[in-house]
Amino acid sequence: MTELLRIEDLATHFFTNRGIVRAVEGVDLSMAKGEVLGVVGESGCGKTVLALSVMRLLPASTARIVRGTITFDGLSLLELPDEEMRKIRGSRISMIFQEPMTALNPVFRIGDQIMEAVHAHRKVSKKEARDMAVEMLTRVGFPAAEKRINDYPHQLSGGMRQRVMIAMALILEPELMIADEPTTALDVTIQAQIVSLLKDLQSSLGTSILFITHDLGVVCEIAERIAVMYAGEIVEMASTEELFSSPLHPYTLGLMESIPPDDLPSMRDARLRSIPGSVLLLSQEVKGCRFQERCSDKMSKCSHGRPLLCEKKPGHFVRCWKYE
Ligand SMILES: Nc1ncnc2c1ncn2[C@@H]1O[C@H](COP(=O)(O)OP(=O)(O)O)[C@@H](O)[C@H]1O
Ligand SMILES: [Mg+2]
């Protein structure tokens, strides 16, 4: 197994008028080449900020990576000059977002936008870039690509726009694609099509995917391994099978209990909202475990020290005092 991405003790904070928001607070994870890793957690737990930290696309005025390292194929991303990072972004690491309409420029034809992504990184002729765009669009299931390459984004359905985004993200065959809730804005049937498309492309191109979602039903269909995130931290990480068959962290258990057990393959709507309490305010300074206020197994220890992410079984990590 070759490691592609390693994130160590990453902390990304926002410095706002109303105080510090600790959006990502000590995240450790690694991904192998060709792996699909799911990151799952409720809205506001820091998933997008984690992704933007890897891409180095955080709002410069308020956000700062205060600690940690991100290593991609041996390169220390946080230390790279901006110019080097720009070369990596789009060509070796790409990202797709929840709402493709915000990422596509409404005034340019989709073909031109895809070709521009090619020209930004490769010295190819216009004809070659266009051929590449048509080929990639066809590959992502875009009908009549040769003709519809001239469409504007508003002429396409949400699902087709997401296919365009995927084509643009994969056209230079990056080693890593970060997919941030790529199916959340789509209806259920289209969601399933996009997930299966990503699966197919992943296996044919060998791209690693960091698949971010708040939806356990979606993530279990594509990810080989899952990291569960809560309030800026990873609280549990294991292979998908292991996580579903023996979840350990009280938060993960809560997530699983919200899903009827015989409904696993079709639990797309198992949104993570049935756990009592609300997500910790990330502006609060916390002593001890960040989940303690919502935890049904809270012990006195939990309000004193922060538990570490420990390997409870081979490959199965959990951050909870119950298991230390
Ligand atoms: N530009 C910003 N300024 C201040 N706080 C932010 C900003 N962007 C995100 N946050 C905060 O960071 C936390 C994590 O946000 P985010 O990563 O978007 O969550 P998720 O993607 O898991 O829903 C949230 O509490 C959010 O309010
Ligand atoms: Mg998000």
Short mmCIF file of N, CA, C and O in Angstrom, two decimals, residues 149-227:
data_model
loop_
_atom_site.label_atom_id
_atom_site.label_comp_id
_atom_site.label_asym_id
_atom_site.label_seq_id
_atom_site.Cartn_x
_atom_site.Cartn_y
_atom_site.Cartn_z
N ILE A 149 -21.37 20.34 -25.82
CA ILE A 149 -20.21 21.00 -25.25
C ILE A 149 -20.35 22.52 -25.38
O ILE A 149 -19.74 23.29 -24.66
N ASN A 150 -21.24 22.95 -26.30
CA ASN A 150 -21.48 24.39 -26.49
C ASN A 150 -22.59 24.95 -25.61
O ASN A 150 -22.88 26.14 -25.68
N ASP A 151 -23.17 24.10 -24.77
CA ASP A 151 -24.23 24.59 -23.87
C ASP A 151 -23.65 25.48 -22.77
O ASP A 151 -22.48 25.37 -22.41
N TYR A 152 -24.54 26.33 -22.26
CA TYR A 152 -24.20 27.11 -21.07
C TYR A 152 -24.70 26.35 -19.84
O TYR A 152 -25.66 25.58 -19.95
N PRO A 153 -24.08 26.57 -18.67
CA PRO A 153 -24.49 25.82 -17.48
C PRO A 153 -25.99 25.83 -17.20
O PRO A 153 -26.56 24.80 -16.83
N HIS A 154 -26.66 26.98 -17.42
CA HIS A 154 -28.08 27.04 -17.06
C HIS A 154 -28.94 26.17 -17.97
O HIS A 154 -30.10 25.91 -17.68
N GLN A 155 -28.38 25.72 -19.09
CA GLN A 155 -29.15 24.86 -19.99
C GLN A 155 -29.16 23.40 -19.52
O GLN A 155 -29.79 22.56 -20.14
N LEU A 156 -28.40 23.12 -18.45
CA LEU A 156 -28.26 21.74 -18.00
C LEU A 156 -29.01 21.52 -16.69
O LEU A 156 -29.18 22.43 -15.89
N SER A 157 -29.40 20.26 -16.47
CA SER A 157 -30.01 19.89 -15.19
C SER A 157 -28.91 19.82 -14.12
O SER A 157 -27.71 19.79 -14.44
N GLY A 158 -29.33 19.77 -12.85
CA GLY A 158 -28.36 19.68 -11.75
C GLY A 158 -27.42 18.48 -11.89
O GLY A 158 -26.21 18.57 -11.69
N GLY A 159 -28.00 17.34 -12.27
CA GLY A 159 -27.20 16.13 -12.42
C GLY A 159 -26.18 16.27 -13.54
O GLY A 159 -25.04 15.85 -13.42
N MET A 160 -26.61 16.89 -14.65
CA MET A 160 -25.69 17.08 -15.79
C MET A 160 -24.59 18.08 -15.43
O MET A 160 -23.43 17.92 -15.82
N ARG A 161 -24.95 19.11 -14.67
CA ARG A 161 -23.92 20.07 -14.24
C ARG A 161 -22.89 19.38 -13.35
O ARG A 161 -21.70 19.63 -13.46
N GLN A 162 -23.38 18.47 -12.49
CA GLN A 162 -22.42 17.77 -11.63
C GLN A 162 -21.53 16.86 -12.49
O GLN A 162 -20.34 16.72 -12.22
N ARG A 163 -22.08 16.29 -13.56
CA ARG A 163 -21.24 15.50 -14.47
C ARG A 163 -20.16 16.37 -15.12
O ARG A 163 -19.04 15.93 -15.32
N VAL A 164 -20.55 17.59 -15.48
CA VAL A 164 -19.56 18.51 -16.06
C VAL A 164 -18.44 18.79 -15.05
O VAL A 164 -17.26 18.76 -15.38
N MET A 165 -18.83 19.01 -13.79
CA MET A 165 -17.83 19.26 -12.75
C MET A 165 -16.89 18.07 -12.59
O MET A 165 -15.69 18.23 -12.41
N ILE A 166 -17.47 16.88 -12.64
CA ILE A 166 -16.66 15.67 -12.50
C ILE A 166 -15.71 15.54 -13.68
O ILE A 166 -14.53 15.23 -13.51
N ALA A 167 -16.22 15.83 -14.89
CA ALA A 167 -15.36 15.78 -16.08
C ALA A 167 -14.21 16.77 -15.92
O ALA A 167 -13.04 16.45 -16.20
N MET A 168 -14.53 17.96 -15.45
CA MET A 168 -13.50 18.99 -15.30
C MET A 168 -12.48 18.59 -14.23
O MET A 168 -11.29 18.81 -14.38
N ALA A 169 -12.99 17.95 -13.17
CA ALA A 169 -12.10 17.56 -12.07
C ALA A 169 -11.19 16.40 -12.47
O ALA A 169 -10.09 16.25 -11.94
N LEU A 170 -11.66 15.56 -13.41
CA LEU A 170 -10.89 14.35 -13.71
C LEU A 170 -10.12 14.40 -15.03
O LEU A 170 -9.34 13.51 -15.33
N ILE A 171 -10.32 15.46 -15.80
CA ILE A 171 -9.77 15.48 -17.16
C ILE A 171 -8.24 15.39 -17.18
O ILE A 171 -7.66 14.80 -18.08
N LEU A 172 -7.59 15.90 -16.14
CA LEU A 172 -6.13 15.81 -16.11
C LEU A 172 -5.65 14.60 -15.30
O LEU A 172 -4.48 14.50 -14.95
N GLU A 173 -6.58 13.70 -15.02
CA GLU A 173 -6.28 12.48 -14.27
C GLU A 173 -5.50 12.76 -12.99
O GLU A 173 -4.36 12.30 -12.83
N PRO A 174 -6.11 13.51 -12.08
CA PRO A 174 -5.43 13.80 -10.81
C PRO A 174 -5.29 12.53 -9.98
O PRO A 174 -6.04 11.57 -10.18
N GLU A 175 -4.33 12.54 -9.09
CA GLU A 175 -4.18 11.38 -8.19
C GLU A 175 -5.23 11.40 -7.09
O GLU A 175 -5.60 10.37 -6.55
N LEU A 176 -5.66 12.61 -6.74
CA LEU A 176 -6.63 12.74 -5.65
C LEU A 176 -7.77 13.66 -6.06
O LEU A 176 -7.53 14.75 -6.59
N MET A 177 -8.99 13.21 -5.82
CA MET A 177 -10.14 14.09 -6.00
C MET A 177 -10.85 14.22 -4.66
O MET A 177 -11.12 13.23 -4.00
N ILE A 178 -11.11 15.47 -4.28
CA ILE A 178 -11.90 15.70 -3.07
C ILE A 178 -13.31 16.02 -3.52
O ILE A 178 -13.53 16.97 -4.27
N ALA A 179 -14.25 15.20 -3.10
CA ALA A 179 -15.64 15.39 -3.49
C ALA A 179 -16.41 15.83 -2.25
O ALA A 179 -16.63 15.04 -1.34
N ASP A 180 -16.77 17.10 -2.21
CA ASP A 180 -17.42 17.64 -1.01
C ASP A 180 -18.92 17.66 -1.21
O ASP A 180 -19.46 18.53 -1.87
N GLU A 181 -19.61 16.70 -0.63
CA GLU A 181 -21.07 16.54 -0.75
C GLU A 181 -21.51 16.63 -2.21
O GLU A 181 -22.42 17.41 -2.55
N PRO A 182 -20.91 15.83 -3.09
CA PRO A 182 -21.19 16.01 -4.52
C PRO A 182 -22.61 15.64 -4.91
O PRO A 182 -23.04 15.98 -6.01
N THR A 183 -23.32 14.94 -4.03
CA THR A 183 -24.67 14.52 -4.43
C THR A 183 -25.76 15.14 -3.58
O THR A 183 -26.94 14.89 -3.81
N THR A 184 -25.37 15.97 -2.63
CA THR A 184 -26.34 16.48 -1.66
C THR A 184 -27.44 17.32 -2.30
O THR A 184 -28.59 17.28 -1.88
N ALA A 185 -27.08 18.08 -3.35
CA ALA A 185 -28.08 18.97 -3.95
C ALA A 185 -28.95 18.25 -4.97
O ALA A 185 -29.82 18.85 -5.58
N LEU A 186 -28.73 16.95 -5.16
CA LEU A 186 -29.43 16.23 -6.23
C LEU A 186 -30.52 15.33 -5.68
O LEU A 186 -30.45 14.90 -4.53
N ASP A 187 -31.51 15.03 -6.51
CA ASP A 187 -32.53 14.12 -5.99
C ASP A 187 -32.00 12.69 -5.99
O ASP A 187 -30.98 12.38 -6.58
N VAL A 188 -32.75 11.83 -5.25
CA VAL A 188 -32.22 10.51 -4.90
C VAL A 188 -31.77 9.66 -6.09
O VAL A 188 -30.71 9.04 -6.06
N THR A 189 -32.56 9.65 -7.16
CA THR A 189 -32.19 8.83 -8.32
C THR A 189 -30.89 9.33 -8.94
O THR A 189 -30.02 8.54 -9.29
N ILE A 190 -30.79 10.64 -9.08
CA ILE A 190 -29.59 11.22 -9.68
C ILE A 190 -28.39 11.00 -8.76
O ILE A 190 -27.29 10.69 -9.22
N GLN A 191 -28.61 11.13 -7.45
CA GLN A 191 -27.56 10.85 -6.47
C GLN A 191 -26.95 9.48 -6.72
O GLN A 191 -25.73 9.33 -6.79
N ALA A 192 -27.83 8.47 -6.87
CA ALA A 192 -27.36 7.10 -7.07
C ALA A 192 -26.54 6.99 -8.35
O ALA A 192 -25.50 6.33 -8.39
N GLN A 193 -27.00 7.69 -9.40
CA GLN A 193 -26.25 7.65 -10.68
C GLN A 193 -24.87 8.27 -10.53
O GLN A 193 -23.89 7.75 -11.05
N ILE A 194 -24.81 9.38 -9.81
CA ILE A 194 -23.52 10.07 -9.67
C ILE A 194 -22.56 9.23 -8.82
O ILE A 194 -21.38 9.11 -9.15
N VAL A 195 -23.08 8.64 -7.74
CA VAL A 195 -22.22 7.79 -6.92
C VAL A 195 -21.69 6.62 -7.73
O VAL A 195 -20.50 6.29 -7.68
N SER A 196 -22.56 6.01 -8.55
CA SER A 196 -22.07 4.86 -9.30
C SER A 196 -21.11 5.30 -10.41
O SER A 196 -20.13 4.61 -10.70
N LEU A 197 -21.32 6.48 -10.97
CA LEU A 197 -20.37 7.03 -11.94
C LEU A 197 -18.99 7.25 -11.28
O LEU A 197 -17.96 6.86 -11.83
N LEU A 198 -19.00 7.85 -10.09
CA LEU A 198 -17.73 8.09 -9.41
C LEU A 198 -17.01 6.79 -9.10
O LEU A 198 -15.79 6.69 -9.24
N LYS A 199 -17.80 5.78 -8.72
CA LYS A 199 -17.21 4.47 -8.44
C LYS A 199 -16.53 3.89 -9.68
O LYS A 199 -15.41 3.40 -9.63
N ASP A 200 -17.25 3.97 -10.81
CA ASP A 200 -16.71 3.44 -12.07
C ASP A 200 -15.44 4.18 -12.48
O ASP A 200 -14.44 3.57 -12.86
N LEU A 201 -15.50 5.52 -12.42
CA LEU A 201 -14.35 6.31 -12.83
C LEU A 201 -13.17 6.03 -11.91
O LEU A 201 -12.03 5.92 -12.36
N GLN A 202 -13.47 5.92 -10.63
CA GLN A 202 -12.42 5.67 -9.66
C GLN A 202 -11.71 4.35 -9.98
O GLN A 202 -10.49 4.30 -9.98
N SER A 203 -12.48 3.33 -10.32
CA SER A 203 -11.80 2.06 -10.57
C SER A 203 -11.09 2.05 -11.91
O SER A 203 -10.04 1.42 -12.05
N SER A 204 -11.61 2.78 -12.90
CA SER A 204 -10.89 2.76 -14.18
C SER A 204 -9.69 3.71 -14.19
O SER A 204 -8.67 3.42 -14.81
N LEU A 205 -9.79 4.82 -13.51
CA LEU A 205 -8.67 5.78 -13.53
C LEU A 205 -7.70 5.59 -12.35
O LEU A 205 -6.59 6.10 -12.37
N GLY A 206 -8.17 4.90 -11.31
CA GLY A 206 -7.32 4.69 -10.14
C GLY A 206 -7.17 5.92 -9.25
O GLY A 206 -6.28 5.99 -8.41
N THR A 207 -8.07 6.89 -9.44
CA THR A 207 -8.01 8.11 -8.64
C THR A 207 -8.39 7.81 -7.18
O THR A 207 -9.35 7.07 -6.93
N SER A 208 -7.67 8.40 -6.25
CA SER A 208 -8.11 8.33 -4.85
C SER A 208 -9.20 9.37 -4.67
O SER A 208 -9.11 10.46 -5.23
N ILE A 209 -10.19 9.03 -3.87
CA ILE A 209 -11.26 10.01 -3.62
C ILE A 209 -11.44 10.22 -2.12
O ILE A 209 -11.59 9.25 -1.37
N LEU A 210 -11.42 11.46 -1.71
CA LEU A 210 -11.82 11.82 -0.36
C LEU A 210 -13.28 12.26 -0.49
O LEU A 210 -13.57 13.32 -1.04
N PHE A 211 -14.17 11.40 -0.05
CA PHE A 211 -15.59 11.61 -0.30
C PHE A 211 -16.25 12.13 0.97
O PHE A 211 -16.38 11.42 1.96
N ILE A 212 -16.66 13.39 0.93
CA ILE A 212 -17.21 14.06 2.11
C ILE A 212 -18.72 14.11 2.03
O ILE A 212 -19.28 14.48 0.99
N THR A 213 -19.38 13.73 3.11
CA THR A 213 -20.84 13.76 3.10
C THR A 213 -21.39 13.78 4.52
O THR A 213 -20.71 13.41 5.47
N HIS A 214 -22.65 14.22 4.66
CA HIS A 214 -23.30 14.09 5.95
C HIS A 214 -24.20 12.85 5.93
O HIS A 214 -24.91 12.59 6.89
N ASP A 215 -24.15 12.09 4.86
CA ASP A 215 -25.11 11.03 4.62
C ASP A 215 -24.45 9.65 4.66
O ASP A 215 -23.75 9.26 3.74
N LEU A 216 -24.70 8.94 5.75
CA LEU A 216 -24.10 7.60 5.91
C LEU A 216 -24.49 6.65 4.80
O LEU A 216 -23.70 5.81 4.38
N GLY A 217 -25.72 6.78 4.32
CA GLY A 217 -26.21 5.88 3.28
C GLY A 217 -25.43 6.04 1.99
O GLY A 217 -25.16 5.06 1.29
N VAL A 218 -25.05 7.25 1.68
CA VAL A 218 -24.27 7.50 0.46
C VAL A 218 -22.84 7.01 0.65
O VAL A 218 -22.28 6.32 -0.19
N VAL A 219 -22.26 7.33 1.81
CA VAL A 219 -20.84 7.04 1.99
C VAL A 219 -20.55 5.54 1.99
O VAL A 219 -19.53 5.09 1.48
N CYS A 220 -21.48 4.74 2.55
CA CYS A 220 -21.19 3.31 2.64
C CYS A 220 -21.20 2.65 1.27
O CYS A 220 -20.69 1.56 1.10
N GLU A 221 -21.78 3.33 0.28
CA GLU A 221 -21.80 2.73 -1.05
C GLU A 221 -20.53 2.95 -1.84
O GLU A 221 -20.28 2.29 -2.83
N ILE A 222 -19.73 3.90 -1.42
CA ILE A 222 -18.56 4.20 -2.22
C ILE A 222 -17.25 4.05 -1.46
O ILE A 222 -16.23 3.70 -2.06
N ALA A 223 -17.27 4.29 -0.15
CA ALA A 223 -16.01 4.35 0.59
C ALA A 223 -15.54 2.97 1.05
O ALA A 223 -16.34 2.14 1.46
N GLU A 224 -14.22 2.77 0.98
CA GLU A 224 -13.65 1.55 1.54
C GLU A 224 -13.41 1.71 3.03
O GLU A 224 -13.46 0.78 3.81
N ARG A 225 -13.12 2.95 3.39
CA ARG A 225 -12.87 3.28 4.79
C ARG A 225 -13.63 4.55 5.11
O ARG A 225 -13.82 5.39 4.24
N ILE A 226 -14.03 4.70 6.36
CA ILE A 226 -14.80 5.88 6.76
C ILE A 226 -14.18 6.52 7.99
O ILE A 226 -13.80 5.83 8.93
N ALA A 227 -14.06 7.85 7.94
CA ALA A 227 -13.68 8.61 9.12
C ALA A 227 -14.92 9.37 9.58
O ALA A 227 -15.56 10.06 8.79
#
